[in-house]
Coordinates of C-alpha atoms in Angstrom, one line a residue:
M192 CA -14.1 21.2 -4.1
D193 CA -13.9 19.6 -0.7
L194 CA -13.7 15.5 0.2
G195 CA -14.5 14.3 3.6
A196 CA -14.9 10.4 4.1
D197 CA -18.5 10.5 3.0
E198 CA -17.5 11.7 -0.8
F199 CA -14.0 10.4 -1.2
E200 CA -14.6 6.8 -2.3
E201 CA -16.8 7.5 -5.2
S202 CA -14.7 10.4 -5.9
L203 CA -11.2 7.8 -6.7
P204 CA -11.6 7.2 -10.4
L205 CA -11.8 10.2 -11.2
L206 CA -8.7 11.6 -9.1
Q207 CA -6.5 8.6 -10.0
E208 CA -7.5 9.7 -14.0
L209 CA -6.8 13.7 -13.4
V210 CA -3.6 12.5 -12.4
Q211 CA -2.7 10.4 -14.8
E212 CA -3.2 12.9 -17.4
A213 CA -1.7 16.0 -15.0
D214 CA 1.7 17.8 -16.2
F215 CA 2.4 18.8 -12.2
V216 CA 0.4 18.2 -9.3
G217 CA 0.8 21.1 -6.6
L218 CA 0.7 20.9 -2.7
D219 CA -0.1 21.7 0.2
I220 CA -1.1 20.6 4.0
E221 CA -2.2 22.1 7.3
F222 CA -0.6 20.2 10.4
T223 CA -2.6 20.0 14.2
G224 CA 0.8 21.8 15.2
L225 CA 4.2 22.4 13.9
R226 CA 7.0 22.2 16.3
S227 CA 7.2 20.9 19.8
N228 CA 8.0 23.5 22.0
L229 CA 11.9 22.3 22.8
S230 CA 13.8 24.1 24.8
G231 CA 17.5 24.4 25.2
P232 CA 19.9 22.1 22.7
Q233 CA 16.5 20.8 21.2
Q234 CA 16.1 23.6 19.8
I235 CA 16.4 24.1 15.8
S236 CA 19.2 26.5 15.4
L237 CA 21.6 27.9 12.5
F238 CA 23.9 25.9 13.8
D239 CA 21.9 22.5 13.3
L240 CA 24.0 20.2 10.3
P241 CA 20.9 18.9 8.1
S242 CA 20.9 15.7 9.9
E243 CA 20.7 18.0 12.8
W244 CA 17.7 19.2 11.8
Y245 CA 15.9 16.3 10.9
L246 CA 16.5 14.5 14.0
K247 CA 15.0 18.0 15.5
T248 CA 12.0 18.0 13.5
R249 CA 11.2 14.3 13.2
Q250 CA 9.9 14.4 16.9
S251 CA 7.7 17.1 16.1
V252 CA 6.1 15.1 12.9
Q253 CA 5.5 11.9 15.0
Q254 CA 3.5 14.4 17.7
F255 CA 1.0 16.1 15.6
T256 CA -1.3 14.9 12.5
I257 CA -2.3 16.4 9.4
C258 CA -5.9 17.9 9.3
Q259 CA -6.1 18.9 5.6
I260 CA -4.7 18.5 2.0
G261 CA -4.7 20.3 -1.0
L262 CA -3.9 19.2 -4.0
S263 CA -4.1 21.2 -7.5
V264 CA -4.3 19.2 -10.3
F265 CA -2.4 20.7 -13.7
S266 CA -2.9 19.7 -17.1
A267 CA -2.3 21.5 -20.3
I268 CA -5.0 22.0 -22.6
E269 CA -5.0 19.9 -26.0
G270 CA -4.6 22.8 -28.7
E271 CA -5.0 26.0 -27.1
A272 CA -1.3 27.1 -26.8
N273 CA 0.1 27.9 -23.0
K274 CA -3.3 27.4 -21.2
Y275 CA -3.8 25.2 -18.4
I276 CA -6.4 24.1 -16.8
A277 CA -6.4 23.2 -12.5
H278 CA -8.8 21.1 -10.6
S279 CA -8.4 22.2 -6.9
C280 CA -9.5 19.8 -4.2
N281 CA -9.4 20.0 -0.3
F282 CA -9.2 16.5 1.7
F283 CA -10.1 16.8 4.9
L284 CA -8.0 13.6 7.0
F285 CA -8.3 12.1 10.1
P286 CA -6.4 9.2 11.6
T287 CA -8.0 5.7 10.6
T288 CA -8.8 4.2 14.4
F289 CA -9.8 0.3 13.4
G290 CA -9.0 -2.5 15.2
I291 CA -5.7 -2.3 17.2
L292 CA -5.0 1.1 15.6
D293 CA -6.1 3.9 17.4
S294 CA -3.9 6.9 16.8
E295 CA -2.7 9.7 19.6
F296 CA -1.3 13.7 18.7
S297 CA -1.1 16.7 19.6
F298 CA -2.5 19.9 18.8
Q299 CA -0.9 23.1 19.2
A300 CA -3.1 26.0 20.1
S301 CA -1.1 28.6 18.2
S302 CA -2.0 26.8 15.0
V303 CA -5.5 25.7 16.1
Q304 CA -6.2 29.9 16.7
F305 CA -4.1 30.4 13.1
L306 CA -6.5 28.5 11.3
N307 CA -9.4 29.2 13.0
Q308 CA -8.9 32.5 12.1
Y309 CA -9.0 31.8 8.2
G310 CA -12.1 29.7 8.6
F311 CA -10.6 26.2 8.4
N312 CA -13.8 24.2 9.4
Y313 CA -12.7 21.6 12.2
N314 CA -16.1 19.7 12.1
K315 CA -15.4 18.2 8.4
F316 CA -12.0 17.1 10.2
L317 CA -12.7 15.6 13.0
K318 CA -16.0 14.1 11.9
N319 CA -16.0 13.5 8.2
G320 CA -12.1 13.4 7.6
I321 CA -10.8 10.4 5.5
P322 CA -8.8 7.6 7.1
Y323 CA -5.5 6.7 6.9
M324 CA -2.4 4.8 7.6
N325 CA 1.0 3.9 6.5
E326 CA 2.4 1.0 5.1
E327 CA 3.5 -0.7 8.7
Q328 CA -0.1 0.2 9.4
E329 CA -1.2 -1.1 7.2
K330 CA 0.6 -5.1 7.3
K331 CA -0.5 -5.2 10.9
I332 CA -4.3 -4.5 10.0
R333 CA -4.0 -6.8 7.0
H334 CA -2.3 -9.7 8.8
D335 CA -4.8 -9.4 11.5
I336 CA -8.0 -9.0 9.1
L337 CA -7.0 -11.9 7.0
T338 CA -5.9 -14.0 9.6
G339 CA -9.4 -13.4 11.2
N340 CA -7.8 -12.3 14.7
W341 CA -9.2 -8.9 14.1
R342 CA -11.1 -7.3 16.7
V343 CA -12.9 -4.5 17.4
R344 CA -10.6 -2.5 20.2
S345 CA -11.6 1.2 20.1
S346 CA -14.4 2.6 23.1
P347 CA -16.6 4.4 20.7
D348 CA -17.0 1.3 18.0
K349 CA -17.2 -0.7 20.7
D350 CA -20.1 0.2 22.1
Q351 CA -21.5 1.0 18.7
I352 CA -20.9 -2.6 17.7
K353 CA -22.5 -4.0 20.8
A354 CA -25.6 -1.9 20.6
V355 CA -25.9 -2.8 16.9
I356 CA -25.7 -6.3 18.3
D357 CA -28.6 -6.2 20.7
K358 CA -30.6 -4.4 18.5
V359 CA -30.6 -7.1 15.9
T360 CA -30.7 -9.5 18.2
R361 CA -33.9 -8.2 20.1
W362 CA -35.5 -8.1 16.2
L363 CA -34.8 -11.7 15.7
D364 CA -36.8 -13.0 18.3
L365 CA -39.5 -11.6 17.1
A366 CA -38.7 -11.8 13.1
K367 CA -39.9 -14.4 10.3
E368 CA -37.2 -16.3 7.4
G369 CA -37.5 -13.1 4.8
D370 CA -37.9 -10.5 7.1
W371 CA -35.8 -7.5 7.0
M372 CA -34.2 -4.4 9.1
T373 CA -32.3 -1.4 7.9
L374 CA -29.6 0.1 10.6
P375 CA -29.1 3.4 9.4
G376 CA -26.1 6.2 9.9
I377 CA -23.6 3.1 9.1
A378 CA -21.1 4.5 6.6
G379 CA -17.7 4.0 5.8
F380 CA -15.5 1.0 6.6
Q381 CA -17.7 1.3 9.2
A382 CA -20.1 0.2 7.6
F383 CA -18.3 -3.4 6.3
E384 CA -16.8 -3.7 9.9
V385 CA -20.7 -4.0 11.4
Q386 CA -21.6 -6.3 9.0
L387 CA -18.7 -8.2 9.2
V388 CA -19.2 -9.1 13.4
L389 CA -22.9 -9.6 12.9
R390 CA -22.4 -12.5 10.1
Q391 CA -19.4 -14.1 13.0
A392 CA -22.3 -13.4 15.7
L393 CA -25.3 -14.3 14.4
P394 CA -25.5 -17.5 11.3
D395 CA -29.1 -16.7 11.0
I396 CA -28.7 -13.3 9.5
W397 CA -27.5 -11.6 6.0
T398 CA -26.4 -8.2 5.6
V399 CA -26.5 -5.5 2.5
L400 CA -25.1 -2.3 2.1
K401 CA -27.0 -0.2 0.9
D402 CA -28.1 3.7 0.2
E403 CA -30.2 3.9 3.3
G404 CA -27.6 2.3 5.6
V405 CA -27.2 -1.7 6.5
V406 CA -29.8 -3.8 5.4
V407 CA -30.3 -7.4 8.3
K408 CA -32.3 -10.2 6.6
K409 CA -33.5 -13.2 8.4
V410 CA -31.9 -16.5 6.2
S411 CA -32.0 -20.0 6.7
K412 CA -28.7 -21.4 7.4
Q413 CA -28.9 -23.6 4.2
H414 CA -29.6 -20.4 2.4
R415 CA -26.8 -18.3 4.7
W416 CA -24.6 -20.8 3.0
Y417 CA -25.1 -20.4 -0.5
L418 CA -24.5 -16.6 0.1
Q419 CA -21.5 -17.0 2.0
N420 CA -20.2 -19.2 -0.9
T421 CA -21.5 -17.2 -3.9
S422 CA -18.3 -15.3 -5.9
C423 CA -19.5 -11.5 -5.8
D424 CA -20.1 -11.7 -1.9
R425 CA -17.6 -14.2 -0.6
E426 CA -16.0 -13.5 2.9
S427 CA -12.4 -12.5 1.9
C428 CA -13.6 -9.7 -0.9
W429 CA -15.2 -8.8 2.0
K430 CA -12.5 -8.6 4.4
E431 CA -10.2 -7.2 1.2
K432 CA -13.1 -4.3 0.9
I433 CA -12.4 -3.4 4.6
L434 CA -8.8 -3.0 4.6
L435 CA -9.4 -0.7 1.2
S436 CA -11.7 1.6 3.3
A437 CA -9.7 1.8 6.3
R438 CA -6.5 2.7 4.2
G439 CA -8.7 5.4 3.0
F440 CA -6.4 8.3 1.5
S441 CA -3.4 6.5 1.7
V442 CA -4.8 4.7 -1.5
F443 CA -4.7 7.9 -3.3
F444 CA -1.3 8.8 -2.2
Q445 CA -0.1 5.4 -3.4
M446 CA -1.9 7.1 -7.2
L447 CA 0.0 10.0 -6.9
V448 CA 3.6 7.9 -6.3
K449 CA 2.8 5.7 -9.1
A450 CA 1.9 8.7 -11.4
Q451 CA 5.5 9.7 -10.8
K452 CA 4.3 13.4 -11.3
P453 CA 6.5 16.7 -10.4
L454 CA 5.2 17.5 -7.1
V455 CA 5.2 21.4 -6.6
G456 CA 5.0 22.8 -3.3
H457 CA 5.9 26.4 -1.0
N458 CA 8.4 25.8 1.7
M459 CA 7.3 22.1 1.5
M460 CA 10.5 20.2 3.3
M461 CA 7.5 20.0 6.4
D462 CA 4.9 18.5 4.2
L463 CA 7.6 15.9 2.4
L464 CA 8.5 14.7 6.3
H465 CA 4.4 14.4 7.1
L466 CA 3.9 12.3 3.9
H467 CA 7.0 10.5 4.9
E468 CA 5.5 9.3 7.6
K469 CA 1.7 9.3 7.7
F470 CA 1.3 7.8 4.0
F471 CA 4.8 6.0 3.4
R472 CA 7.2 4.6 6.7
P473 CA 7.4 5.5 9.8
L474 CA 10.5 8.8 9.2
P475 CA 13.6 6.8 9.6
E476 CA 16.1 7.9 12.3
S477 CA 18.8 8.2 9.3
Y478 CA 18.7 11.8 7.2
D479 CA 20.1 10.0 4.2
Q480 CA 18.0 6.8 3.9
F481 CA 14.5 10.0 4.5
K482 CA 16.8 11.6 1.3
Q483 CA 16.7 8.5 -0.8
N484 CA 13.1 7.2 0.2
I485 CA 11.4 11.3 -0.7
H486 CA 13.7 11.2 -4.1
S487 CA 12.2 7.0 -4.8
L488 CA 8.5 8.2 -4.2
F489 CA 8.6 11.9 -5.7
P490 CA 11.8 12.1 -8.2
V491 CA 10.9 15.9 -9.5
L492 CA 9.9 17.9 -6.4
I493 CA 10.0 21.9 -7.0
D494 CA 10.1 24.3 -4.2
T495 CA 9.0 27.9 -5.1
K496 CA 9.9 29.4 -2.5
N497 CA 13.9 28.2 -3.6
V498 CA 13.0 29.2 -6.9
T499 CA 11.3 32.8 -6.0
K500 CA 14.2 33.7 -4.3
D501 CA 16.8 33.3 -6.6
I502 CA 14.1 35.3 -8.9
W503 CA 13.0 38.3 -6.7
K504 CA 17.1 39.1 -6.3
E505 CA 17.2 39.5 -10.0
M506 CA 14.3 41.3 -11.2
N507 CA 14.4 43.9 -8.0
F508 CA 10.6 43.1 -6.9
P509 CA 9.3 44.3 -3.9
R510 CA 9.5 42.4 -0.8
V511 CA 7.3 39.7 -0.2
S512 CA 6.5 37.7 3.0
N513 CA 4.5 34.5 1.9
L514 CA 3.0 33.1 -1.1
S515 CA 0.1 34.9 -1.6
E516 CA 1.8 37.8 -1.9
V517 CA 4.0 36.3 -4.3
Y518 CA 1.4 35.3 -6.7
E519 CA -0.1 38.9 -7.0
V520 CA 3.2 40.4 -7.5
L521 CA 3.9 37.7 -10.6
N522 CA -0.6 38.7 -11.6
S523 CA 0.8 42.4 -11.7
D524 CA 2.7 44.6 -14.4
L525 CA 5.9 44.6 -12.0
N526 CA 5.9 41.4 -14.3
P527 CA 7.4 42.0 -17.7
T528 CA 6.0 39.0 -18.4
K529 CA 2.5 39.2 -17.4
N530 CA 0.3 39.5 -20.7
S531 CA 2.6 36.9 -22.3
G532 CA 2.5 34.6 -19.7
P533 CA 0.2 31.3 -19.7
E534 CA -3.4 31.4 -19.1
I535 CA -4.9 29.1 -15.7
V536 CA -8.4 28.4 -15.7
H537 CA -10.6 26.6 -13.0
A538 CA -12.5 23.2 -13.2
S539 CA -16.0 23.0 -13.5
R540 CA -16.2 21.4 -10.2
C541 CA -13.2 23.9 -8.4
E542 CA -14.6 27.5 -9.7
K543 CA -14.8 28.5 -5.8
Y544 CA -11.1 30.4 -6.0
V545 CA -11.9 32.5 -9.4
K546 CA -13.3 35.7 -7.2
T547 CA -12.6 34.4 -4.0
K548 CA -9.5 34.1 -2.0
C549 CA -8.6 31.7 0.4
P550 CA -5.3 31.8 2.4
H551 CA -4.0 28.9 4.0
E552 CA -6.5 27.0 3.1
A553 CA -4.7 24.5 1.4
A554 CA -6.4 23.8 -2.0
Y555 CA -6.3 27.3 -2.6
D556 CA -2.3 27.2 -1.6
A557 CA -2.0 24.2 -3.9
F558 CA -3.7 26.4 -7.0
L559 CA -1.2 29.0 -5.7
C560 CA 1.6 27.0 -5.7
G561 CA 1.3 25.9 -9.5
S562 CA 0.4 29.4 -10.6
V563 CA 3.4 31.1 -9.2
L564 CA 5.5 27.5 -11.0
L565 CA 4.4 28.3 -14.1
K566 CA 4.5 32.1 -14.4
V567 CA 8.3 32.4 -13.0
A568 CA 8.9 29.3 -15.8
H569 CA 7.7 31.4 -18.1
L570 CA 9.3 34.9 -16.5
L571 CA 13.1 32.6 -17.1
L572 CA 12.1 31.4 -20.5
Q573 CA 11.7 34.8 -21.9
K574 CA 14.8 36.0 -20.3
I575 CA 16.7 33.1 -21.8
H576 CA 15.3 33.6 -25.4
G577 CA 14.9 36.9 -25.0
G578 CA 18.5 37.8 -24.4
C579 CA 19.5 35.7 -26.9
Y580 CA 17.5 37.1 -29.0
K581 CA 18.8 40.5 -28.7
Y582 CA 22.5 39.4 -28.6
K583 CA 22.3 37.5 -31.7
R584 CA 20.5 40.4 -33.8
S585 CA 22.8 42.9 -33.1
V586 CA 25.9 40.4 -34.4
T587 CA 23.8 39.6 -37.3
H588 CA 23.4 43.5 -38.2
G589 CA 27.0 44.4 -37.7
W590 CA 28.2 41.2 -40.1
E591 CA 25.5 43.3 -42.4
A592 CA 26.4 46.4 -42.1
Y593 CA 30.5 45.1 -42.4
F594 CA 29.3 43.0 -45.6
L595 CA 27.4 46.6 -47.0
N596 CA 30.5 49.1 -46.2
K597 CA 32.7 46.8 -48.0
K598 CA 30.9 46.1 -50.8
C599 CA 31.7 43.1 -50.4
A600 CA 30.9 40.9 -53.4
S601 CA 31.2 37.5 -51.5
L602 CA 27.7 36.8 -50.8
T603 CA 27.9 33.3 -50.3
L604 CA 30.1 33.7 -47.0
F605 CA 27.1 36.9 -46.2
L606 CA 24.6 33.9 -46.6
V607 CA 26.9 31.4 -44.4
V608 CA 26.9 34.1 -41.7
W609 CA 23.5 34.7 -41.9
L610 CA 22.3 30.8 -42.2
F611 CA 24.7 30.0 -39.1
M612 CA 23.3 32.9 -36.8
G613 CA 19.5 33.0 -38.4
P614 CA 17.8 30.1 -35.9
C615 CA 18.9 32.6 -33.2
I616 CA 16.9 35.0 -33.9
D617 CA 13.5 33.5 -34.3
P618 CA 10.8 34.8 -32.2
V619 CA 10.4 33.0 -28.9
P620 CA 8.8 29.5 -29.3
E621 CA 5.5 28.4 -28.3
S622 CA 5.8 27.8 -24.2
S623 CA 5.0 24.1 -23.2
F624 CA 5.5 22.6 -19.6
P625 CA 9.0 20.6 -20.9
Q626 CA 10.2 23.2 -22.0
Y627 CA 9.1 25.0 -18.3
L628 CA 10.9 22.1 -16.5
D629 CA 14.3 22.6 -18.6
V630 CA 14.3 26.4 -17.6
L631 CA 13.4 24.9 -13.7
A632 CA 16.3 22.2 -13.9
P633 CA 18.5 24.2 -11.2
Y634 CA 16.0 23.8 -9.1
V635 CA 14.1 20.5 -9.1
N636 CA 14.8 18.6 -5.6
Q637 CA 16.4 21.9 -4.3
V638 CA 13.7 22.2 -1.0
N639 CA 14.2 25.2 0.6
L640 CA 15.2 24.8 4.9
I641 CA 14.2 27.0 7.4
R642 CA 16.5 28.1 10.2
A643 CA 19.5 25.6 9.6
G644 CA 22.8 25.8 8.7
V645 CA 22.3 25.4 5.3
P646 CA 19.6 27.5 3.0
K647 CA 18.4 23.9 1.1
I648 CA 18.4 20.3 1.1
N649 CA 19.3 18.4 -2.6
F650 CA 17.4 15.5 -2.6
S651 CA 18.7 14.4 -5.6
G652 CA 22.6 14.4 -4.3
P653 CA 24.7 15.6 -1.3
D654 CA 23.8 18.6 0.2
Y655 CA 25.3 22.3 -0.8
P656 CA 27.8 23.9 1.7
S657 CA 26.7 26.6 3.6
I658 CA 26.6 30.0 2.3
R659 CA 25.5 31.2 5.9
P660 CA 27.2 35.0 7.3
P661 CA 30.7 33.8 9.3
I662 CA 30.2 32.8 13.0
L663 CA 31.1 35.3 15.3
I664 CA 32.6 34.9 18.9
L665 CA 31.7 37.0 21.9
S666 CA 34.1 37.3 24.4
I667 CA 32.0 38.9 27.8
K668 CA 33.9 40.6 30.3
R669 CA 32.6 41.0 34.1
W670 CA 29.3 39.6 33.4
P671 CA 29.2 36.4 35.5
G672 CA 27.1 33.9 35.6
V673 CA 25.3 35.2 32.2
S674 CA 23.2 32.9 30.0
E675 CA 22.4 32.4 26.3
Q676 CA 18.7 33.8 26.8
Q677 CA 20.5 36.7 28.0
V678 CA 23.1 37.5 25.5
Y679 CA 20.0 36.9 23.0
H680 CA 18.3 39.4 24.7
K681 CA 21.1 41.7 24.4
F682 CA 21.3 41.6 21.0
Q683 CA 17.9 41.4 20.0
N684 CA 17.4 45.1 19.2
L685 CA 19.8 44.9 16.7
C686 CA 20.1 41.9 15.0
K687 CA 18.8 38.4 15.5
F688 CA 21.5 36.0 16.1
D689 CA 21.1 32.5 17.4
V690 CA 23.2 31.6 20.7
R691 CA 25.3 28.9 21.4
R692 CA 27.7 28.4 24.4
L693 CA 30.8 27.9 23.6
T694 CA 33.1 28.0 27.6
R695 CA 31.9 29.9 30.6
S696 CA 32.7 33.3 29.3
Q697 CA 32.2 32.6 25.1
F698 CA 29.3 32.7 23.0
L699 CA 29.3 31.9 19.4
L700 CA 26.7 34.1 17.5
L701 CA 25.4 33.1 13.8
T702 CA 22.8 35.3 11.9
N703 CA 21.5 34.1 8.0
K704 CA 21.9 37.8 7.2
F705 CA 25.6 39.3 5.9
K706 CA 24.1 43.0 7.1
D707 CA 23.4 42.0 10.8
A708 CA 26.9 40.4 11.0
R709 CA 28.7 43.4 9.3
N710 CA 26.2 45.8 11.8
V711 CA 27.2 43.9 15.2
L712 CA 30.7 43.8 14.6
K713 CA 31.0 47.5 13.6
E714 CA 28.5 48.6 16.8
Y715 CA 30.9 46.6 19.4
R716 CA 34.1 47.3 18.4
G717 CA 36.1 48.5 21.1
H718 CA 33.3 47.8 23.2
P719 CA 34.8 47.0 27.1
T720 CA 32.8 44.3 28.7
L721 CA 32.2 42.4 24.5
C722 CA 34.2 41.4 22.8
I723 CA 33.0 40.2 18.8
S724 CA 35.2 39.3 16.6
L725 CA 35.0 36.3 13.5
Y726 CA 35.4 33.1 14.7
R727 CA 38.2 31.0 13.9
Y728 CA 38.4 27.4 14.8
W729 CA 41.9 26.6 15.2
R730 CA 41.9 29.6 17.6
H731 CA 38.7 29.7 19.3
S732 CA 38.1 26.0 20.2
P733 CA 37.9 24.4 23.3
D734 CA 39.0 20.8 22.0
V735 CA 41.7 22.5 19.8
N736 CA 42.9 24.3 22.6
C737 CA 43.0 21.5 25.3
V738 CA 45.2 19.5 22.8
L739 CA 47.2 22.4 22.3
Q740 CA 48.2 22.7 26.2
V741 CA 48.3 18.8 26.7
C742 CA 51.0 19.3 23.8
G743 CA 52.7 22.5 25.6
I744 CA 52.9 20.2 29.0
V745 CA 54.6 16.5 26.8
T746 CA 56.8 19.5 24.9
A747 CA 57.9 20.9 28.1
W748 CA 58.1 17.8 30.1
A749 CA 60.7 16.5 27.3
L750 CA 62.1 19.5 27.1
L751 CA 63.0 19.2 31.0
A752 CA 64.7 15.7 30.9
F753 CA 66.3 16.6 27.9
I754 CA 68.4 18.9 29.6
F755 CA 68.2 17.6 33.0
G756 CA 69.3 14.3 31.4
R757 CA 72.2 15.8 30.1
S758 CA 73.3 17.7 33.4
G759 CA 73.3 14.4 35.1
P760 CA 76.6 12.5 36.0

């Protein structure tokens, strides 16, 4: 189901009901760009601490905007064992242009090309995008509207308002009291905006919003006063309606936050950054503050990228490169729990994805996130109970054989043992989402981090220490003026390293694969001009070397002073 500005407001009650009754929500977001083309130290790298990675990425998030959000709301079907229904919806968004709000954002050519390749509808984004704003923007707009300081600022809106006023003014010159006219093609919060301006500018008219457009009626001043003071159409109510319409998708975002449902994504770090910036507050400079804010908004986060990385290693599944391939493997015979796993059906208005694959359409990817989560959780649950079953069964069989062989008369002891072990050999219980959450507990609030010093961020506590391969140090002889870029190209055919200059002739090398680090150490052992070894801080750091040199000089002077002082008269 696709929703734009025209359909959004009337769909809000249904969306709110779906979220409140959901077990969890799958999320995916498409952007106008991913990363600014920053160079040098501003590029993200494997050397970055999480706080450094955050500050660099924050700039890109502020530069680009959201063009589509996909949500897939999963709910267990009451009365049916391990069966879920998914309501999947695409929301096309466009920043609010209202009053003083007139956002600037960039397009990245590669991102536009990528989305276009997968059939993204830019007309829906640009022409019918749902407006949105964050809390800081809402405060400014609310203050301006409620205090009467609100003005139309953007040029297109000014031109439209001027044309409407001219048209109504010309009509008023010839109209009689009780006559009316219709202004077609004005919808959304702009319809409220137009009516408010007309009512302020012309004291002898009244306006009503109908399906066909804004209806303008010529009335007497006494009738105008009466209409203006009726409870159903006071100016204060109008202002609240304008604000509600201008907030757009941000209203639904607050519903999502209030529901406190588990939020599921795949490589979802960029999604969380944009959610904070666009709908909550501008991203803070403090990385720790960002983590606290996200955890308060969404207490339960599950990144399927983080979960599947561990499962893939353990199950020896074939290597995959994206979410669609993960989904295909879990739906194949390679998954030992394929036939016993959860059944997932699409809701009646969301059947587009029953037979059609739409990769990189936000709602489709959100549906894949939720489906992968359920299938992986079921696999984990079956492994835990299956392992317990096999172990306990073998133990009880052993006890049974012992008693039979010994012809033990102590039936009581045998029954005690059986009662003790018996509960563990019951068949695997019917799966439920709370059970799935229990087995996923080690992965909750652990969000995958691409290209940084740590592999994931922990939103509910301190980040875990790095498990990356060790840093290597490259010492170069007879290659004057060599740059980081030249060093990178030198090794790129063997393996991919992030390169950082240490001194004029020394560079640090870092990869995220242990195999690459071992290969390069082996390949360049004994090389005449490129010497590669493990980096040791106390041995190789220029700062430490500087301190040691200063200490050496001070010690030498002190020793000389002591010697010559003793040899004096």
